[in-house]
Short mmCIF file of C-alpha atoms and ligand atoms in Angstrom, two decimals:
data_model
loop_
_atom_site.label_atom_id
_atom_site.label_comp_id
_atom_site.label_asym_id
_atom_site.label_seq_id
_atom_site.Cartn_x
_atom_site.Cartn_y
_atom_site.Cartn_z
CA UNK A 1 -22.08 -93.15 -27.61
CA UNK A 2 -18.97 -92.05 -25.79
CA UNK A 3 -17.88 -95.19 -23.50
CA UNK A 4 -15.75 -94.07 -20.56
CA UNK A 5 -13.42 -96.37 -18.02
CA UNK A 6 -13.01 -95.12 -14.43
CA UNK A 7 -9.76 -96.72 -13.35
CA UNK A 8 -10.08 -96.46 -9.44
CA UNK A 9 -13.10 -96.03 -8.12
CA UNK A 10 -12.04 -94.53 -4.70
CA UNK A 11 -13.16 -90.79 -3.85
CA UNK A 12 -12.53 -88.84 -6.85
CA UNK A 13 -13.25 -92.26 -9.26
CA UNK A 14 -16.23 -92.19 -7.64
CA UNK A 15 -17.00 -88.65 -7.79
CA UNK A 16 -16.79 -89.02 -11.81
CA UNK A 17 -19.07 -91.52 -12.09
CA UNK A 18 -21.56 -89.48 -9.96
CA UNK A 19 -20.17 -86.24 -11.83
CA UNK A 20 -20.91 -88.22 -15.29
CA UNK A 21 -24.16 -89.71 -14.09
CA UNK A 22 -25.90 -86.73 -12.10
CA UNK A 23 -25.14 -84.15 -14.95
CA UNK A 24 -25.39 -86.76 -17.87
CA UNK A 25 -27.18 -84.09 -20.24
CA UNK A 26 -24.98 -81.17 -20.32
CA UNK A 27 -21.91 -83.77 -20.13
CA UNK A 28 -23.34 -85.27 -23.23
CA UNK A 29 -24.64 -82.13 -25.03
CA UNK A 30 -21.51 -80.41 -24.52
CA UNK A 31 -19.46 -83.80 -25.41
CA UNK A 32 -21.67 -84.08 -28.90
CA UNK A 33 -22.95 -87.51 -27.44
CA UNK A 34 -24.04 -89.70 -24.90
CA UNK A 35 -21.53 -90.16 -22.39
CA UNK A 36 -21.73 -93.56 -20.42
CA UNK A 37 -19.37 -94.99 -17.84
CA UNK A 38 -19.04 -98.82 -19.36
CA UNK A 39 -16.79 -99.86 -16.92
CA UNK A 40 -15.20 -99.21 -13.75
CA UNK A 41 -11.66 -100.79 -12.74
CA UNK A 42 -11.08 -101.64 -9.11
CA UNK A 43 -9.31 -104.36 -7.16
CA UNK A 44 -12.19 -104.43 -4.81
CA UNK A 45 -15.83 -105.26 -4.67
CA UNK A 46 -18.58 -103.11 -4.09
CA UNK A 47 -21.36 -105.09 -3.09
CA UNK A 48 -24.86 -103.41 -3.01
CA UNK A 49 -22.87 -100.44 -4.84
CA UNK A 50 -25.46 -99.12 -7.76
CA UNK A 51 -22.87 -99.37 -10.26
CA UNK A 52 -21.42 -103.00 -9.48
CA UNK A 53 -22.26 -104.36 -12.27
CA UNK A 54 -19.51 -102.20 -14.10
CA UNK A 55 -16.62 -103.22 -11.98
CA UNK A 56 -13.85 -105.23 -13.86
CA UNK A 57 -10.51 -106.29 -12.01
CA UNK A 58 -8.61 -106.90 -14.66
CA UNK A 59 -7.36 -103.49 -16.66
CA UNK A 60 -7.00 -105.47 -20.01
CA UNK A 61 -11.10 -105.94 -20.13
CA UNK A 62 -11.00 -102.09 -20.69
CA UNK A 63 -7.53 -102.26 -23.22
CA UNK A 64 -8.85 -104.92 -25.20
CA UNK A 65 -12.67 -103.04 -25.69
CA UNK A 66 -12.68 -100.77 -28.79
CA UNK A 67 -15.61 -98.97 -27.52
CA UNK A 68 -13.92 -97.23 -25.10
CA UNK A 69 -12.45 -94.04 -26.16
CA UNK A 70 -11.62 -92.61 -22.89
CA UNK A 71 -10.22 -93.10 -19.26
CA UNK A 72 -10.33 -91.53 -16.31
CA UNK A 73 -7.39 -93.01 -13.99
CA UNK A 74 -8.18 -91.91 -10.51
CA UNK A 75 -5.70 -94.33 -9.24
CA UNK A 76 -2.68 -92.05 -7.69
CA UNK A 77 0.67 -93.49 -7.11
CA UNK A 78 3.00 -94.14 -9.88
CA UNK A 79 2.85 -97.87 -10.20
CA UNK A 80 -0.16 -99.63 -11.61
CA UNK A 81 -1.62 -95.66 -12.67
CA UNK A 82 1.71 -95.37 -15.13
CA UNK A 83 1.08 -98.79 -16.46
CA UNK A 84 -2.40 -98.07 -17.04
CA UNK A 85 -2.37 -95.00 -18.69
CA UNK A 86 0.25 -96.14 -20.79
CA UNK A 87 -1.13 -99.48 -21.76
CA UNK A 88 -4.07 -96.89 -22.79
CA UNK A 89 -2.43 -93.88 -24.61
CA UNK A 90 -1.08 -96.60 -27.02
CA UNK A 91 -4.11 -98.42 -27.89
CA UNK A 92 -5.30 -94.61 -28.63
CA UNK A 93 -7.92 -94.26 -25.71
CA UNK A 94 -7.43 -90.50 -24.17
CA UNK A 95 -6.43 -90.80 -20.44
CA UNK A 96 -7.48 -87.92 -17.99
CA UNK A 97 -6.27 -87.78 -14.68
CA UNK A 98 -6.59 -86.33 -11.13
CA UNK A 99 -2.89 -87.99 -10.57
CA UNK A 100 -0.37 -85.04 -9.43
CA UNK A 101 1.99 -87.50 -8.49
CA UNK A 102 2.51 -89.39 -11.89
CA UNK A 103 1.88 -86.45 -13.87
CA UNK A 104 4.72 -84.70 -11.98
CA UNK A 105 7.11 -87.36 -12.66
CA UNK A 106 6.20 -88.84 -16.02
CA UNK A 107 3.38 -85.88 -17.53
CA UNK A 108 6.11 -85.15 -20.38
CA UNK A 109 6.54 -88.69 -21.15
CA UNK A 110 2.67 -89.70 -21.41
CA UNK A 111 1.62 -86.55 -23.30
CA UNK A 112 4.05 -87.65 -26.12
CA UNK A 113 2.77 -90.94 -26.47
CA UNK A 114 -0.60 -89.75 -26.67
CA UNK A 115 0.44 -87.45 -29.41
CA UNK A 116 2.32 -90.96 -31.39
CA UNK A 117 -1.20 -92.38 -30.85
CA UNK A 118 -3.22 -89.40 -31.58
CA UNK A 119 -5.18 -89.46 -28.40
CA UNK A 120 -5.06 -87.16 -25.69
CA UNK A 121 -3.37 -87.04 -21.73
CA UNK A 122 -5.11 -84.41 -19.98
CA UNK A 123 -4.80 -83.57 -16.26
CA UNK A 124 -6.61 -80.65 -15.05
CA UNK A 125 -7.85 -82.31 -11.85
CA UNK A 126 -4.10 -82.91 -11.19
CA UNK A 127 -3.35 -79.20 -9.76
CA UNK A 128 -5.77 -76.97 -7.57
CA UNK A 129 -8.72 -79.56 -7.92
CA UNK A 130 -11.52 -77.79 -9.40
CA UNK A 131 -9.93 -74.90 -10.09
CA UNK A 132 -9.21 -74.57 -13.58
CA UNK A 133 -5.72 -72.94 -14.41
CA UNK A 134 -4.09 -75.11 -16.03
CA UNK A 135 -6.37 -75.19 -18.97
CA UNK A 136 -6.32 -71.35 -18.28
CA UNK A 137 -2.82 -70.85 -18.90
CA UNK A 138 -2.45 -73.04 -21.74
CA UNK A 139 -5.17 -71.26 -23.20
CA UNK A 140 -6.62 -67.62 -22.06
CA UNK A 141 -2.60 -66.75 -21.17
CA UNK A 142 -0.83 -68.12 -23.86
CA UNK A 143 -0.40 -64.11 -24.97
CA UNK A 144 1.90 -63.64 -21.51
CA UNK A 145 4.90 -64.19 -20.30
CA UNK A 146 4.53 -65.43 -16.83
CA UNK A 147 6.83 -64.19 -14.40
CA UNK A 148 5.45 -65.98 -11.35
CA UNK A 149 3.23 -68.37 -9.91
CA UNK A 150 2.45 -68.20 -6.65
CA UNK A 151 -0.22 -70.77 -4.84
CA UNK A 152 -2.00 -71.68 -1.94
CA UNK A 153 -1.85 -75.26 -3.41
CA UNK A 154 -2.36 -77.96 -0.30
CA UNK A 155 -5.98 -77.57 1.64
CA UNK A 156 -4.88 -79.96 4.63
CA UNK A 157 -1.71 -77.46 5.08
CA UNK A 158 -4.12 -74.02 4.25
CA UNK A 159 -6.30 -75.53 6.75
CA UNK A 160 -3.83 -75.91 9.81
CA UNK A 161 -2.30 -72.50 9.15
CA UNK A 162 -5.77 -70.79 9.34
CA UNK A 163 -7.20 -72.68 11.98
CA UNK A 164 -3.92 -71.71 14.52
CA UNK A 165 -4.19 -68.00 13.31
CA UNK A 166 -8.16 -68.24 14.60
CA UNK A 167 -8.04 -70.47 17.29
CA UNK A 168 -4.48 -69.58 18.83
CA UNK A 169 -3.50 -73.12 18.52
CA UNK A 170 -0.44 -74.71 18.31
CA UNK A 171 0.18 -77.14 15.30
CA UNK A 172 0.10 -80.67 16.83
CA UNK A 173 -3.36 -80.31 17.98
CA UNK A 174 -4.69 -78.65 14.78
CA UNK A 175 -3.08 -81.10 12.76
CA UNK A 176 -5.14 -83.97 15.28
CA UNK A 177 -8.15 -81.63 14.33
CA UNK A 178 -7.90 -81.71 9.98
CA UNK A 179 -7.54 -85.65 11.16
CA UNK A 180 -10.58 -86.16 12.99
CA UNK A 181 -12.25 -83.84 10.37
CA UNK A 182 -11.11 -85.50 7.43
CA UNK A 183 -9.20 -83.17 6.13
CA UNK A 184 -5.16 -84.79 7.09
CA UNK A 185 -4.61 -88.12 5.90
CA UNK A 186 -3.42 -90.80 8.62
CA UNK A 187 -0.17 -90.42 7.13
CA UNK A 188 0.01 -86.26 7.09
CA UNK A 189 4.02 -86.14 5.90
CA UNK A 190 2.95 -85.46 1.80
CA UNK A 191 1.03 -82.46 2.58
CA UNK A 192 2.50 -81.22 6.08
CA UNK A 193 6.07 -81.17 4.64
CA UNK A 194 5.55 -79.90 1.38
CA UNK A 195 5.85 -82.98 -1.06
CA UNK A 196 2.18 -82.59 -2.17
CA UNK A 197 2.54 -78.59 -3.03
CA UNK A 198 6.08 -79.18 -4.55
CA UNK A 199 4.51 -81.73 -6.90
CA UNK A 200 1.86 -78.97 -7.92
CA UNK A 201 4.04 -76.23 -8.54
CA UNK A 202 6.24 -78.50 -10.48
CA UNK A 203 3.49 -79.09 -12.84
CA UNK A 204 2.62 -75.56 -12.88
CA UNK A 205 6.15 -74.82 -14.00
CA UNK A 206 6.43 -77.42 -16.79
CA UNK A 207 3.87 -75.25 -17.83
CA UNK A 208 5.23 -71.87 -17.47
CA UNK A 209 8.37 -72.68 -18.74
CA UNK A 210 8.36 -75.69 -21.38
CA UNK A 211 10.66 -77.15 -19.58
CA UNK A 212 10.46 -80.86 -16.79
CA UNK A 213 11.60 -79.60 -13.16
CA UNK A 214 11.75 -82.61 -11.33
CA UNK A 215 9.54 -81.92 -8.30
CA UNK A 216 11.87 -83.90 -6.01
CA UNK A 217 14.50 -81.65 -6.73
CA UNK A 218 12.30 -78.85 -5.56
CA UNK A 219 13.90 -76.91 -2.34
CA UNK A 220 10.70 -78.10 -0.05
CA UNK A 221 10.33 -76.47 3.32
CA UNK A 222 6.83 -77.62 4.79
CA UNK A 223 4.76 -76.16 8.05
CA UNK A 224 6.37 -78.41 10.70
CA UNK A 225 8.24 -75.78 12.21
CA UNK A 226 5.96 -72.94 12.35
CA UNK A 227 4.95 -72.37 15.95
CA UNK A 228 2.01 -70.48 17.59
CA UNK A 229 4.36 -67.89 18.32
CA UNK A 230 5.11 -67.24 14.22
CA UNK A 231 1.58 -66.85 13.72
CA UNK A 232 0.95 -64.55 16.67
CA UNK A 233 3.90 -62.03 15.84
CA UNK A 234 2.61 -62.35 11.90
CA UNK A 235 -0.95 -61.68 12.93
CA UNK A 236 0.15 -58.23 15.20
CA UNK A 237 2.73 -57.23 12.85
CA UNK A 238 -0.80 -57.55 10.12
CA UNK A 239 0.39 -60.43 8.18
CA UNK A 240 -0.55 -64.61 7.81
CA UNK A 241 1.44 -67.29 6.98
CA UNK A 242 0.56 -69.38 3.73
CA UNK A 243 2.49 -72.40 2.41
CA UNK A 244 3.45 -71.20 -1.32
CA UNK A 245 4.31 -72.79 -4.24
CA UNK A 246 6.37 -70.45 -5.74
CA UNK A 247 7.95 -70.46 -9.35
CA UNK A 248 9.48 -66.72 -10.02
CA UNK A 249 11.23 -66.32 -13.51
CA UNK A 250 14.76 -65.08 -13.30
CA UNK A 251 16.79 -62.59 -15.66
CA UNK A 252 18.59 -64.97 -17.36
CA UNK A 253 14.72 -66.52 -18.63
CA UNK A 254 15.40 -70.20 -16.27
CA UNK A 255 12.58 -70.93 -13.89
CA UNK A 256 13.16 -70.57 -9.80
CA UNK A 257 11.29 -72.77 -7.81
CA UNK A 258 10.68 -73.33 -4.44
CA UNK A 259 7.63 -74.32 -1.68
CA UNK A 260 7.94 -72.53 2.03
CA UNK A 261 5.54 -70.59 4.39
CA UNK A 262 5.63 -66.87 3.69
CA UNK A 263 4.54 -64.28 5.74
CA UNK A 264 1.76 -62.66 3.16
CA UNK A 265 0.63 -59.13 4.25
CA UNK A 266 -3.51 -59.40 5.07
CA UNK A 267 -4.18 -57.08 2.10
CA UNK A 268 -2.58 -59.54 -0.36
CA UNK A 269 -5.40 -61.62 -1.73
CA UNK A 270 -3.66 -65.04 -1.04
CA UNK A 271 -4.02 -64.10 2.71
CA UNK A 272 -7.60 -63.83 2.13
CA UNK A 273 -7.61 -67.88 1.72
CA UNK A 274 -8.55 -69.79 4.21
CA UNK A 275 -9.41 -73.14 5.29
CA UNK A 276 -9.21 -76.11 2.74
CA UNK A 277 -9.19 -73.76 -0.14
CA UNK A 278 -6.54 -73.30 -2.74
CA UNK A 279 -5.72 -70.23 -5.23
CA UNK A 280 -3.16 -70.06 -7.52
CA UNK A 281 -1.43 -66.01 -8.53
CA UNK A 282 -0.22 -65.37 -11.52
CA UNK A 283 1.70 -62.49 -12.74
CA UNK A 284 2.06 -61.76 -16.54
CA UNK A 285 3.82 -58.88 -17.96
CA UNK A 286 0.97 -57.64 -19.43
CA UNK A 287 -1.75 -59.13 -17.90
CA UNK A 288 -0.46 -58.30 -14.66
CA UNK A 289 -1.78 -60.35 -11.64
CA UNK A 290 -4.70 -62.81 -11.54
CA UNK A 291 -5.53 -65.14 -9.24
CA UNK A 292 -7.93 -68.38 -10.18
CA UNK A 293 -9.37 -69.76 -6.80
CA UNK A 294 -11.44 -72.83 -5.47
CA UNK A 295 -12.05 -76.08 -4.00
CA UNK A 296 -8.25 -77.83 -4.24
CA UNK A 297 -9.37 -81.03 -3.33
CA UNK A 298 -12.54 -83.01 -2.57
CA UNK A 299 -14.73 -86.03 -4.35
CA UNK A 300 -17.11 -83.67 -7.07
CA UNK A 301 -14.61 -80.56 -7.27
CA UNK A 302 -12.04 -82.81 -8.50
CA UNK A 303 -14.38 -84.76 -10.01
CA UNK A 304 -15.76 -81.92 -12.43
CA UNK A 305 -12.34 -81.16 -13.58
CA UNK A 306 -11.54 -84.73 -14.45
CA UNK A 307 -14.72 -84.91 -16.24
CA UNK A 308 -14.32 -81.23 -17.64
CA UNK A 309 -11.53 -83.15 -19.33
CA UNK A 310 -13.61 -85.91 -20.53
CA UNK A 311 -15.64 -83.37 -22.43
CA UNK A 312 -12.75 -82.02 -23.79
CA UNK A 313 -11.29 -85.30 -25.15
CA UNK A 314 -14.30 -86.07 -26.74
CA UNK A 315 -14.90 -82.47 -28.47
CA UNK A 316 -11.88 -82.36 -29.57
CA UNK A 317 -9.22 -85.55 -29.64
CA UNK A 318 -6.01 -85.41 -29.70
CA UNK A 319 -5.65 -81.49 -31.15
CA UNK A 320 -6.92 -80.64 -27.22
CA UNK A 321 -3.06 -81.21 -25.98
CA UNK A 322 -1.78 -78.87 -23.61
CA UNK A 323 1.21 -77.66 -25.90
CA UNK A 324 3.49 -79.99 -23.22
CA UNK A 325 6.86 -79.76 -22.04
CA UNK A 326 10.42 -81.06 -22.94
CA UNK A 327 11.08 -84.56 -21.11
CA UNK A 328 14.88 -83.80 -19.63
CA UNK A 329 15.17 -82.09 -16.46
CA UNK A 330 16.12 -78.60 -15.96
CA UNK A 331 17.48 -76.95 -12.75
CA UNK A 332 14.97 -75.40 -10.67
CA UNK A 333 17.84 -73.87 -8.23
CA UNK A 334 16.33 -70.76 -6.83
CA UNK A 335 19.33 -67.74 -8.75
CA UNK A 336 21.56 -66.14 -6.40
CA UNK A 337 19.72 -62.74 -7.34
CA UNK A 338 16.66 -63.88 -5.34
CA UNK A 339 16.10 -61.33 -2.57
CA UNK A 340 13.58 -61.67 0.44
CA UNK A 341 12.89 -60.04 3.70
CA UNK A 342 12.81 -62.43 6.07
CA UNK A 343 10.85 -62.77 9.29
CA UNK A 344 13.20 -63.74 12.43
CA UNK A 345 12.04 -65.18 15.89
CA UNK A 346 14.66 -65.28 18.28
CA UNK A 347 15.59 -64.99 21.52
CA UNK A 348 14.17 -61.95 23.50
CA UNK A 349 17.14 -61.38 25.36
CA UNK A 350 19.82 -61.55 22.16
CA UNK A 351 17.52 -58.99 19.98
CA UNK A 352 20.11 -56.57 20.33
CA UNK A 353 22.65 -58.80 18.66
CA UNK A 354 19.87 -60.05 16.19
CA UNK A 355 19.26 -55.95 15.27
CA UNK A 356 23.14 -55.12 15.07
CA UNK A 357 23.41 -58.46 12.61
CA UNK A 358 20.39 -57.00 9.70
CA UNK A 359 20.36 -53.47 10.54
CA UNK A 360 17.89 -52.03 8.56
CA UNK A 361 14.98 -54.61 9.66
CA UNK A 362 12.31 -53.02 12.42
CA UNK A 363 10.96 -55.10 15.40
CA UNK A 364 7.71 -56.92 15.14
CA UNK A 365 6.51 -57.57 18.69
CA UNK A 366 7.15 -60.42 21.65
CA UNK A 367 5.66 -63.53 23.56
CA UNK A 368 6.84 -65.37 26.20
CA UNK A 369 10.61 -64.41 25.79
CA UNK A 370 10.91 -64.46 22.29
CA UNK A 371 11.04 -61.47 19.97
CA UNK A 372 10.08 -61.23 16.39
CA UNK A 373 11.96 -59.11 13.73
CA UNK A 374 12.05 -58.16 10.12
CA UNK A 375 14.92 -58.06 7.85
CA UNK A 376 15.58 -55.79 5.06
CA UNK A 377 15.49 -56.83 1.22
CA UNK A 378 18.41 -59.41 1.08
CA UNK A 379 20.23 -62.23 -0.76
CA UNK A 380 19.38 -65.66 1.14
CA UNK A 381 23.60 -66.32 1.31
CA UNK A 382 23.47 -62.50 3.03
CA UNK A 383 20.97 -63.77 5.02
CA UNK A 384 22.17 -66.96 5.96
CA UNK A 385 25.39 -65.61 6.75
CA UNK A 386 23.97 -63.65 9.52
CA UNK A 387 21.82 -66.12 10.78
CA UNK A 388 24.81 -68.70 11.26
CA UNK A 389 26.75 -65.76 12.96
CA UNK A 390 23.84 -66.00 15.69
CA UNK A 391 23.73 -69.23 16.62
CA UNK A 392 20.96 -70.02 19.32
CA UNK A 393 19.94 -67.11 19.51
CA UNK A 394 17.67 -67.41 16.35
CA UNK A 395 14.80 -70.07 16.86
CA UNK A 396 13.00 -69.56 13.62
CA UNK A 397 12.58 -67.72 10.03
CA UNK A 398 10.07 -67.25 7.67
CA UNK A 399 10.46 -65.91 3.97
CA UNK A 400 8.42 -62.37 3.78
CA UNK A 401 6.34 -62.71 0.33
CA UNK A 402 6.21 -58.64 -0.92
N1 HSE B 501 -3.90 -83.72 0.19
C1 HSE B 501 -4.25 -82.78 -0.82
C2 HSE B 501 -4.61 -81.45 -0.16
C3 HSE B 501 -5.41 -83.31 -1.63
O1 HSE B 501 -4.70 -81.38 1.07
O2 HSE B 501 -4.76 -80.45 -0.86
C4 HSE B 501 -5.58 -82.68 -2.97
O3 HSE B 501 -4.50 -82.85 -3.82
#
């Protein structure tokens, strides 16, 4: 018998024990034995709950039981989740996790003390949901060298976007709309402003590159400031706007990383991506481009990734380690030889001065006074340059993702 601990039992804890319970036999055929959820760690009660009998408040119930060989910590946060899993890598129980936030800030950390207590820390669940790629490039791409990752990797963000290009609505009252649908927290800044995405892409990078890129030190530009009028202009001129996780490889082999809306052409396939779904593009230099996409969030996508992980801890111990990633920080600093287009709203009446600045760039269309404009290929100091010599008249800008 494999016993399992659920630490949280919120909407994705919750979703495993369904997840482990609902498809018990191919969990436990493909595991190599019966898998059972022994306990489940919460602060709260659950009365009338069908699995109340495994609730246990106190974590060191779940340390202290030898039986249990693996943990699911569906926590999030940093605090009592990083305890947790620690307190459980070193008494050698494998800990998989759905936790973006801790695995952003202390995956390096935790995957090396499983490895000194020959146990596993696995987090598929912890980027894109249900969508598997980070087991895919630590396994079917381990022949490439990735040169970028690009993703669609926040559904409550994905969702606004799309639902302003359909509905011609501004953002405050589709952001009001994800709430009443569930799909925006209470609290929206984490997703709305980036944090959430730059966290993702972060992980995806450790990955890509071997190396820790603090996701805080990410340059983070969220979907605050994109107006109805952005999406209009993109939509004539035949493009969308996507918040991207982006991590592009540079000459000199370092990783640049960044999270902004782009304006994606409609024939690129991330443009096809709408609503609450995520997709992550990679490019390899042989391999070329694939893209992996899915449910990025929810209770049994996430869920089935967690538990994916479960199987895999089980199979195959502590040999199932992603290959990990060194603990100190590297620079994520987008290099200098980065070079965009860039979409420009501005003032209607100071396009002429906005054309003279980037000649080169091509008009895009108008509403309501303002006019929109491409740039050509440039540096973003070139580009900045000209923007500051402009003042006023330029009221927004948008990366151009080619
Ligand atoms: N808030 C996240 C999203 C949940 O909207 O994608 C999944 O990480």
């Amino acid at each position: 018998m494999i016993q399992v601990a659920v630490f949280g039992y919120g909407t994705v804890g919750s979703g495993v024990v369904e997840v482990i319970e609902r498809n018990n036999s191919i969990v436990s055929a493909n595991s190599g034995d019966k898998v059972n959820v022994k306990y489940i760690l919460d602060l709260r009660d659950f009365p009338g709950d069908p699995y109340e009998s495994k609730l246990v408040h106190d974590v060191q119930t779940i340390i202290d039981d030898d039986e249990v060989s693996i943990c699911c910590e569906t926590m999030g946060g940093v605090g009592a989740a990083y305890k947790f899993t620690k307190m459980a890598l070193e008494k050698g129980k494998s800990v998989c996790s759905s936790n973006k936030e801790l695995v952003a800030k202390h995956g390096a950390e935790l995957m090396r003390v499983a490895a000194e207590h020959g146990c596993a820390y696995l987090f598929e669940a912890s980027v894109g949901g249900g969508i598997p790629v980070l087991r895919t490039l630590t396994t079917a791409l381990t022949a490439e060298r990735i040169t970028q990752i690009a993703g669609i990797l926040n559904g409550t963000t994905n969702f606004i976007l799309t639902r302003m290009e359909e509905d011609g609505a501004d953002f405050d009252e589709t952001l009001k709309k994800a709430q009443e649908l569930g799909y925006a927290e209470k609290d929206p800044t984490a997703d709305i402003e980036g944090h959430d995405t730059a966290r993702k892409i972060s992980i995806l990078t450790d990955i890509m590159s071997g190396h820790f890129v603090d996701s805080d030190a990410v340059p983070t530009t969220g979907i605050t400031g994109i107006t109805k009028t952005d999406i209009a202009m993109a939509r004539e001129a035949g493009y969308s706007i996507r918040l991207l996780g982006m991590a592009s490889r540079n000459e000199d082999d370092s990783v640049a990383v960044r999270v902004a809306p782009f304006l994606v052409k409609k024939s690129h396939p991330l443009a096809g991506v709408c609503d609450v779904f995520n997709a992550v593009f990679v490019t390899g230099n042989m391999l070329g481009e694939t893209m992996y996409y899915g449910k990025g969030a929810g209770k049994l996508a996430t869920a089935s990734a967690v538990v994916a992980d479960v199987i895999d801890a089980a199979r195959k111990g502590s040999s199932t380690m992603y290959s990990g990633w060194d603990e100190t920080p590297v620079t994520a600093a987008p290099s200098s030889g980065e070079r965009f287009r860039y979409y420009v709203r501005c003032l209607g009446a100071k396009y002429d001065d906005v054309q003279a600045q980037f000649p080169g760039g091509c008009r895009m269309g108008s509403f309501g006074g303002e006019t929109g404009f491409v740039t050509g290929m440039m540096s973003e100091e070139e580009f900045e340059a000209g923007c500051s010599k402009l003042g006023d008249a330029v009221l927004g800008t948008i990366r151009i993702y080619d």
